[in-house]
Short mmCIF file of C-alpha atoms in Angstrom, two decimals:
data_model
loop_
_atom_site.label_atom_id
_atom_site.label_comp_id
_atom_site.label_asym_id
_atom_site.label_seq_id
_atom_site.Cartn_x
_atom_site.Cartn_y
_atom_site.Cartn_z
CA MET A 264 52.68 9.09 3.32
CA GLY A 265 51.40 7.79 6.70
CA ALA A 266 51.87 4.44 8.43
CA HIS A 267 50.69 2.43 5.44
CA SER A 268 53.78 3.20 3.36
CA GLU A 269 56.16 2.35 6.18
CA VAL A 270 54.94 -1.32 6.48
CA ASP A 271 56.33 -4.07 4.30
CA PRO A 272 53.56 -5.18 1.95
CA SER A 273 54.36 -8.87 2.64
CA TYR A 274 52.20 -8.40 5.81
CA PHE A 275 49.11 -7.32 3.83
CA GLN A 276 46.29 -9.77 3.68
CA ASP A 277 44.34 -10.16 0.38
CA PRO A 278 41.29 -7.82 0.56
CA GLU A 279 38.79 -10.61 1.28
CA HIS A 280 40.78 -11.75 4.33
CA ARG A 281 41.43 -8.31 5.87
CA PRO A 282 39.91 -7.93 9.34
CA LYS A 283 36.62 -6.12 9.59
CA PRO A 284 35.15 -5.17 12.92
CA ALA A 285 34.23 -8.48 14.54
CA ILE A 286 30.65 -9.22 15.49
CA ALA A 287 29.73 -7.89 18.95
CA VAL A 288 29.61 -11.00 21.05
CA VAL A 289 26.09 -11.88 22.13
CA HIS A 290 26.73 -15.60 22.49
CA GLY A 291 30.51 -16.05 22.92
CA LEU A 292 32.30 -19.33 23.16
CA PRO A 293 30.92 -21.84 25.65
CA VAL A 294 32.54 -21.57 29.07
CA ILE A 295 33.02 -24.93 30.80
CA ASP A 296 33.74 -25.23 34.53
CA LEU A 297 36.09 -28.19 35.12
CA ALA A 298 36.09 -28.03 38.97
CA LYS A 299 34.01 -31.15 39.48
CA ALA A 300 35.51 -33.15 36.62
CA LEU A 301 39.02 -32.61 38.06
CA SER A 302 38.12 -33.60 41.65
CA SER A 303 36.25 -36.84 42.24
CA PRO A 304 33.14 -36.35 40.15
CA THR A 305 29.85 -38.18 40.67
CA PRO A 306 28.63 -39.95 37.57
CA SER A 307 26.07 -37.17 36.96
CA ASP A 308 28.73 -34.39 37.40
CA LEU A 309 30.88 -36.19 34.84
CA ARG A 310 27.98 -36.66 32.45
CA LYS A 311 27.14 -32.97 32.60
CA THR A 312 30.74 -31.89 31.87
CA VAL A 313 31.09 -34.47 29.03
CA SER A 314 27.82 -33.37 27.50
CA GLU A 315 28.94 -29.66 27.62
CA ILE A 316 32.20 -30.65 25.90
CA ARG A 317 30.32 -32.67 23.26
CA ASP A 318 28.11 -29.70 22.37
CA ALA A 319 31.05 -27.23 22.32
CA CYS A 320 33.19 -29.49 20.10
CA ARG A 321 30.30 -30.19 17.74
CA ASP A 322 28.86 -26.64 17.48
CA TRP A 323 32.00 -24.55 17.78
CA GLY A 324 35.22 -26.65 17.81
CA PHE A 325 36.22 -24.15 20.53
CA PHE A 326 35.40 -23.52 24.22
CA GLN A 327 36.85 -21.83 27.25
CA VAL A 328 37.64 -23.62 30.55
CA VAL A 329 37.72 -22.23 34.10
CA ASN A 330 38.74 -24.00 37.33
CA HIS A 331 41.13 -26.00 35.15
CA GLY A 332 43.83 -26.79 37.74
CA VAL A 333 46.64 -24.72 36.21
CA ASP A 334 48.17 -22.53 38.87
CA ALA A 335 47.62 -18.82 38.05
CA ALA A 336 51.09 -17.91 39.45
CA VAL A 337 52.70 -20.35 36.93
CA ARG A 338 50.94 -18.65 34.05
CA GLU A 339 51.85 -15.17 35.34
CA ARG A 340 55.52 -16.18 35.66
CA VAL A 341 55.73 -17.44 32.06
CA GLU A 342 53.92 -14.36 30.71
CA ALA A 343 56.31 -12.08 32.60
CA ALA A 344 59.36 -14.07 31.37
CA ALA A 345 57.99 -13.92 27.77
CA ARG A 346 57.59 -10.12 27.97
CA ARG A 347 61.14 -9.70 29.26
CA PHE A 348 62.49 -12.00 26.50
CA PHE A 349 60.69 -10.19 23.70
CA ALA A 350 61.87 -6.84 25.03
CA LEU A 351 65.53 -7.85 24.41
CA PRO A 352 67.39 -6.46 21.37
CA LEU A 353 66.79 -8.39 18.16
CA GLU A 354 70.40 -9.60 17.91
CA GLU A 355 70.06 -11.10 21.42
CA LYS A 356 66.83 -12.93 20.48
CA ARG A 357 68.32 -14.18 17.23
CA LYS A 358 71.01 -16.06 19.13
CA VAL A 359 68.35 -18.74 19.74
CA ARG A 360 66.81 -18.44 16.28
CA ARG A 361 65.15 -21.50 14.77
CA ASP A 362 66.07 -22.74 11.33
CA GLU A 363 64.93 -25.38 8.79
CA VAL A 364 66.85 -28.08 10.65
CA ASN A 365 65.62 -27.30 14.17
CA PRO A 366 62.19 -25.69 14.31
CA LEU A 367 62.44 -24.76 17.98
CA GLY A 368 63.51 -21.30 19.19
CA TYR A 369 62.90 -17.70 18.18
CA TYR A 370 61.39 -16.59 14.92
CA ASP A 371 60.02 -13.32 13.52
CA VAL A 372 59.07 -14.04 9.91
CA GLU A 373 56.44 -16.77 10.03
CA HIS A 374 53.93 -17.10 7.21
CA THR A 375 50.34 -18.34 7.50
CA LYS A 376 48.54 -19.05 4.17
CA ASN A 377 51.67 -17.55 2.51
CA VAL A 378 51.21 -14.09 4.09
CA ARG A 379 53.58 -12.82 6.74
CA ASP A 380 52.23 -12.69 10.29
CA TRP A 381 52.57 -9.50 12.40
CA LYS A 382 54.24 -11.26 15.35
CA GLU A 383 57.40 -12.82 16.78
CA VAL A 384 57.46 -16.20 18.43
CA PHE A 385 59.47 -18.52 20.65
CA ASP A 386 58.76 -22.27 20.44
CA TYR A 387 59.86 -24.91 22.98
CA SER A 388 58.94 -28.54 23.62
CA SER A 389 58.67 -30.65 26.77
CA THR A 390 61.91 -31.24 28.66
CA GLY A 391 63.41 -33.99 26.50
CA PRO A 392 64.21 -33.76 22.80
CA ILE A 393 61.32 -34.56 20.47
CA GLU A 394 61.63 -36.84 17.48
CA ILE A 395 60.20 -35.87 14.14
CA PRO A 396 60.79 -37.13 10.61
CA ALA A 397 63.82 -35.48 8.95
CA SER A 398 61.72 -34.77 5.89
CA GLY A 399 58.20 -34.99 4.55
CA ASP A 400 59.25 -37.60 1.99
CA PRO A 401 57.23 -40.78 2.65
CA LEU A 402 60.23 -42.99 1.63
CA ASP A 403 62.72 -41.28 3.95
CA ASP A 404 62.80 -43.07 7.39
CA ALA A 405 65.35 -40.73 8.89
CA VAL A 406 64.35 -39.08 12.20
CA GLN A 407 65.77 -35.89 13.67
CA GLU A 408 65.60 -34.46 17.17
CA MET A 409 63.96 -31.08 17.89
CA ILE A 410 66.09 -29.59 20.65
CA ASN A 411 65.21 -26.67 22.82
CA GLN A 412 67.30 -23.54 22.52
CA TRP A 413 67.13 -21.60 25.77
CA PRO A 414 68.26 -17.96 25.91
CA GLU A 415 70.65 -16.79 28.62
CA ASN A 416 68.28 -13.97 29.44
CA PRO A 417 66.00 -13.63 31.25
CA PRO A 418 67.64 -16.09 33.70
CA GLU A 419 64.25 -17.40 35.03
CA PHE A 420 62.97 -18.04 31.44
CA LYS A 421 63.75 -21.77 31.15
CA GLU A 422 62.34 -22.78 34.49
CA ALA A 423 59.13 -20.70 34.01
CA CYS A 424 58.58 -22.24 30.61
CA GLU A 425 59.14 -25.87 31.73
CA GLU A 426 56.76 -25.56 34.73
CA TYR A 427 54.11 -23.96 32.51
CA MET A 428 54.36 -26.82 30.01
CA ARG A 429 54.09 -29.43 32.77
CA GLN A 430 50.87 -27.96 34.12
CA THR A 431 49.19 -27.25 30.77
CA GLN A 432 50.11 -30.76 29.50
CA LYS A 433 48.33 -32.24 32.54
CA LEU A 434 45.24 -30.22 31.61
CA ALA A 435 45.54 -31.35 28.01
CA PHE A 436 45.56 -35.06 28.99
CA LYS A 437 42.48 -34.49 31.12
CA LEU A 438 40.70 -32.74 28.22
CA LEU A 439 41.69 -35.65 25.97
CA GLU A 440 39.89 -38.05 28.38
CA LEU A 441 36.77 -35.82 28.49
CA ILE A 442 36.70 -35.52 24.69
CA SER A 443 37.18 -39.29 24.32
CA LEU A 444 34.21 -39.87 26.67
CA SER A 445 32.18 -37.31 24.71
CA LEU A 446 32.63 -39.42 21.55
CA GLY A 447 31.24 -42.44 23.42
CA LEU A 448 34.73 -44.02 23.88
CA GLY A 449 36.63 -45.07 26.97
CA ALA A 450 38.46 -42.32 28.86
CA ASP A 451 41.90 -43.72 27.86
CA ARG A 452 41.11 -44.54 24.25
CA LEU A 453 43.33 -41.78 22.81
CA LYS A 454 46.07 -41.74 25.48
CA GLY A 455 48.29 -44.35 23.75
CA PHE A 456 48.89 -42.04 20.76
CA PHE A 457 50.73 -39.56 23.06
CA GLU A 458 53.38 -41.85 24.58
CA LYS A 459 56.09 -39.99 22.58
CA GLU A 460 54.17 -36.80 21.99
CA THR A 461 55.43 -34.04 19.71
CA SER A 462 53.70 -31.25 21.69
CA PHE A 463 55.24 -27.81 21.95
CA VAL A 464 54.44 -24.41 23.51
CA ARG A 465 54.59 -21.19 21.55
CA LEU A 466 55.10 -17.79 23.09
CA ASN A 467 53.51 -15.26 20.70
CA HIS A 468 54.25 -11.54 20.87
CA TYR A 469 52.16 -9.22 18.78
CA PRO A 470 53.64 -5.67 18.73
CA PRO A 471 51.35 -2.67 18.15
CA CYS A 472 50.52 -2.47 14.43
CA PRO A 473 50.06 0.81 12.51
CA VAL A 474 47.85 -0.94 9.85
CA PRO A 475 45.46 -3.20 11.82
CA HIS A 476 43.01 -3.05 8.93
CA LEU A 477 45.53 -4.59 6.53
CA ALA A 478 47.63 -7.08 8.52
CA LEU A 479 46.86 -9.94 10.90
CA GLY A 480 48.85 -11.27 13.85
CA VAL A 481 48.05 -14.74 12.52
CA GLY A 482 46.09 -15.25 9.36
CA ARG A 483 43.05 -17.54 9.17
CA HIS A 484 43.99 -21.12 9.76
CA LYS A 485 43.01 -24.40 11.44
CA ASP A 486 45.33 -26.14 13.93
CA ALA A 487 46.90 -29.29 12.50
CA GLY A 488 47.42 -31.12 15.80
CA ALA A 489 45.08 -32.79 18.28
CA LEU A 490 44.29 -30.08 20.81
CA THR A 491 45.30 -26.50 21.54
CA VAL A 492 45.32 -24.99 25.02
CA LEU A 493 45.63 -21.23 24.74
CA ALA A 494 46.27 -18.49 27.26
CA GLN A 495 45.63 -14.97 25.99
CA ASP A 496 46.31 -11.78 27.93
CA ASP A 497 43.66 -9.09 28.57
CA VAL A 498 44.23 -7.33 25.26
CA GLY A 499 42.39 -10.05 23.31
CA GLY A 500 42.62 -10.49 19.57
CA LEU A 501 41.58 -14.09 18.90
CA GLU A 502 38.65 -14.41 16.45
CA VAL A 503 36.87 -17.66 15.71
CA LYS A 504 34.77 -18.37 12.63
CA ARG A 505 31.34 -19.33 13.90
CA LYS A 506 30.08 -22.52 12.27
CA ALA A 507 26.46 -21.47 12.34
CA ASP A 508 26.86 -18.55 9.96
CA GLY A 509 30.54 -18.16 9.08
CA GLU A 510 30.91 -14.88 10.94
CA TRP A 511 34.14 -13.95 12.75
CA ILE A 512 33.49 -13.80 16.51
CA ALA A 513 35.91 -11.96 18.86
CA VAL A 514 36.80 -14.11 21.84
CA GLN A 515 36.58 -11.94 24.96
CA PRO A 516 39.36 -12.65 27.45
CA ILE A 517 38.15 -14.16 30.71
CA PRO A 518 40.82 -13.71 33.43
CA ASN A 519 42.76 -16.96 34.00
CA ALA A 520 40.62 -18.99 31.64
CA TYR A 521 42.08 -21.18 28.87
CA ILE A 522 40.72 -21.32 25.33
CA ILE A 523 40.59 -24.89 24.00
CA ASN A 524 40.16 -25.93 20.39
CA VAL A 525 40.07 -29.27 18.73
CA GLY A 526 42.56 -29.59 15.91
CA ASP A 527 42.53 -31.46 12.61
CA ILE A 528 43.63 -34.75 14.22
CA ILE A 529 40.55 -34.93 16.44
CA GLN A 530 38.42 -34.01 13.41
CA VAL A 531 39.84 -37.08 11.66
CA TRP A 532 39.75 -39.40 14.69
CA SER A 533 36.10 -38.44 15.23
CA ASN A 534 35.34 -39.10 11.55
CA ALA A 535 34.22 -35.44 11.24
CA GLU A 536 31.83 -35.68 14.18
CA TYR A 537 33.87 -32.73 15.49
CA GLU A 538 35.40 -30.21 13.22
CA SER A 539 38.40 -27.95 13.82
CA ALA A 540 37.38 -24.31 13.39
CA GLU A 541 39.11 -21.61 11.44
CA HIS A 542 40.55 -18.83 13.61
CA ARG A 543 42.90 -15.86 13.35
CA ALA A 544 44.47 -13.15 15.55
CA ILE A 545 43.88 -9.48 14.87
CA VAL A 546 46.41 -6.81 15.93
CA ASN A 547 46.00 -3.72 18.02
CA PRO A 548 47.25 -0.26 16.95
CA GLU A 549 48.17 0.82 20.50
CA LYS A 550 48.85 -2.27 22.65
CA ASP A 551 51.13 -5.22 22.31
CA ARG A 552 49.75 -8.65 23.15
CA ILE A 553 51.06 -11.93 24.40
CA SER A 554 49.35 -15.28 23.78
CA ILE A 555 50.65 -18.74 24.76
CA PRO A 556 49.28 -21.82 23.05
CA LEU A 557 50.26 -25.39 23.92
CA PHE A 558 49.92 -27.49 20.75
CA PHE A 559 49.16 -30.98 22.05
CA ASN A 560 50.28 -33.47 19.44
CA PRO A 561 50.72 -37.30 19.25
CA ALA A 562 53.90 -39.29 18.53
CA HIS A 563 55.44 -38.73 15.12
CA TYR A 564 54.84 -42.32 13.99
CA THR A 565 51.04 -42.04 14.52
CA MET A 566 48.94 -42.95 11.53
CA VAL A 567 45.94 -40.60 11.80
CA GLU A 568 42.64 -42.05 10.61
CA PRO A 569 39.07 -42.27 11.84
CA LEU A 570 38.72 -44.50 14.91
CA GLU A 571 37.19 -47.88 13.98
CA GLU A 572 34.51 -47.46 16.67
CA LEU A 573 33.24 -44.38 14.89
CA ILE A 574 32.99 -45.93 11.45
CA SER A 575 29.78 -47.65 10.36
CA ASP A 576 27.81 -48.38 7.17
CA GLU A 577 25.83 -45.16 7.88
CA ARG A 578 29.04 -43.18 8.58
CA PRO A 579 31.82 -44.62 6.38
CA SER A 580 35.36 -43.41 6.92
CA LYS A 581 35.79 -39.88 5.55
CA TYR A 582 39.58 -39.74 5.53
CA LYS A 583 42.46 -41.79 4.29
CA ALA A 584 45.18 -42.53 6.91
CA TYR A 585 48.15 -40.13 6.98
CA ASN A 586 51.36 -40.10 8.98
CA TRP A 587 51.32 -37.28 11.54
CA GLY A 588 55.11 -36.85 11.64
CA LYS A 589 55.39 -36.42 7.89
CA PHE A 590 52.47 -33.96 7.90
CA PHE A 591 54.01 -32.00 10.84
CA SER A 592 57.44 -31.97 9.24
CA THR A 593 56.09 -30.66 5.94
CA ARG A 594 53.99 -28.05 7.74
CA LYS A 595 56.88 -26.87 9.95
CA ARG A 596 59.19 -26.24 7.04
CA SER A 597 56.65 -24.46 4.86
CA ASN A 598 55.94 -21.95 7.66
CA LEU A 599 59.49 -20.64 7.26
CA LYS A 600 59.01 -19.39 3.74
CA LYS A 601 56.49 -18.26 1.22
CA LEU A 602 55.39 -21.19 -0.96
CA ASP A 603 53.94 -21.17 -4.45
CA VAL A 604 51.37 -23.73 -3.34
CA GLU A 605 48.78 -23.91 -0.54
CA ASN A 606 50.22 -25.43 2.66
CA ILE A 607 49.41 -29.12 3.31
CA GLN A 608 45.90 -29.54 4.79
CA ILE A 609 43.89 -32.49 6.01
CA ASP A 610 41.44 -31.91 3.14
CA HIS A 611 44.13 -33.46 0.95
CA PHE A 612 43.35 -36.79 2.72
CA LYS A 613 39.54 -36.69 2.33
CA VAL A 614 37.90 -39.75 0.83
CA GLU A 615 36.18 -38.80 -2.39
CA GLY A 616 32.53 -39.66 -2.14
#
């Protein structure tokens, strides 16, 4: 019989998407040192950092940052709190279970590309409630609040999570400035979209998996939001599809670094100058793994379309405008169940040309 027969087939990827041994990393993701950009940089320091970010966003859609200003102790605290929470009995975790009305809290049956992920998650947003559309229906103006559900245990969980979000959001705003500069725009050009942001942090726990050749922790996908700031532990498991040749590249963990990727919104804002890259998480037969992404997203009422400064006769607009909140709301609900259709993607808003 073996392990294969004990695993629910809903986890199995179609044969063409099953993980193969990833390419040995010769040239891994670009690593960018933010030390000078975060202090009081000289114009040439800033130009150098901005140029590195431009190359990374254009060639990879992904990069790692070091000397990023997030306190290592804050990250260690949230990782430890996450491990303690995920070690609780299932019925305890399900007391803060998310549902179709409120997508924040604990969940253990998420689907990516309609295949079940080998993981459990806990989602939370910044301290106040977040507003999102009540439905994906374009004619429905109703708004609902996403409200955090904090578990009673471990007792330090809420505080550790909130401090982590404060520090990683600060980093995300700085990266937004640098990305804006890298597109030839002013540092604050994108900031206004985030006045009532819909960002959230996800704690991912990937238990050991007896069929790592059949299942994935997260199936191949692109991030729908603006930016993702990811902490992964030393087990590793993130793989990025390299644009140059379409190969899956394993991202080696660098202690205390953050992995940054541009999401679909920046792809659209940049009029496809930058492209969000496909990525996935593989699972490990022996070790469990924690990863913690901050999904940095604009206000729900944001109409996402190429920025006028980046449209010209030579580079006409490649996307029709779409409402971020409606997109997010549709995406959030479809992750809860297996659909008969492909999940909503930005390609659905491409201008035919």
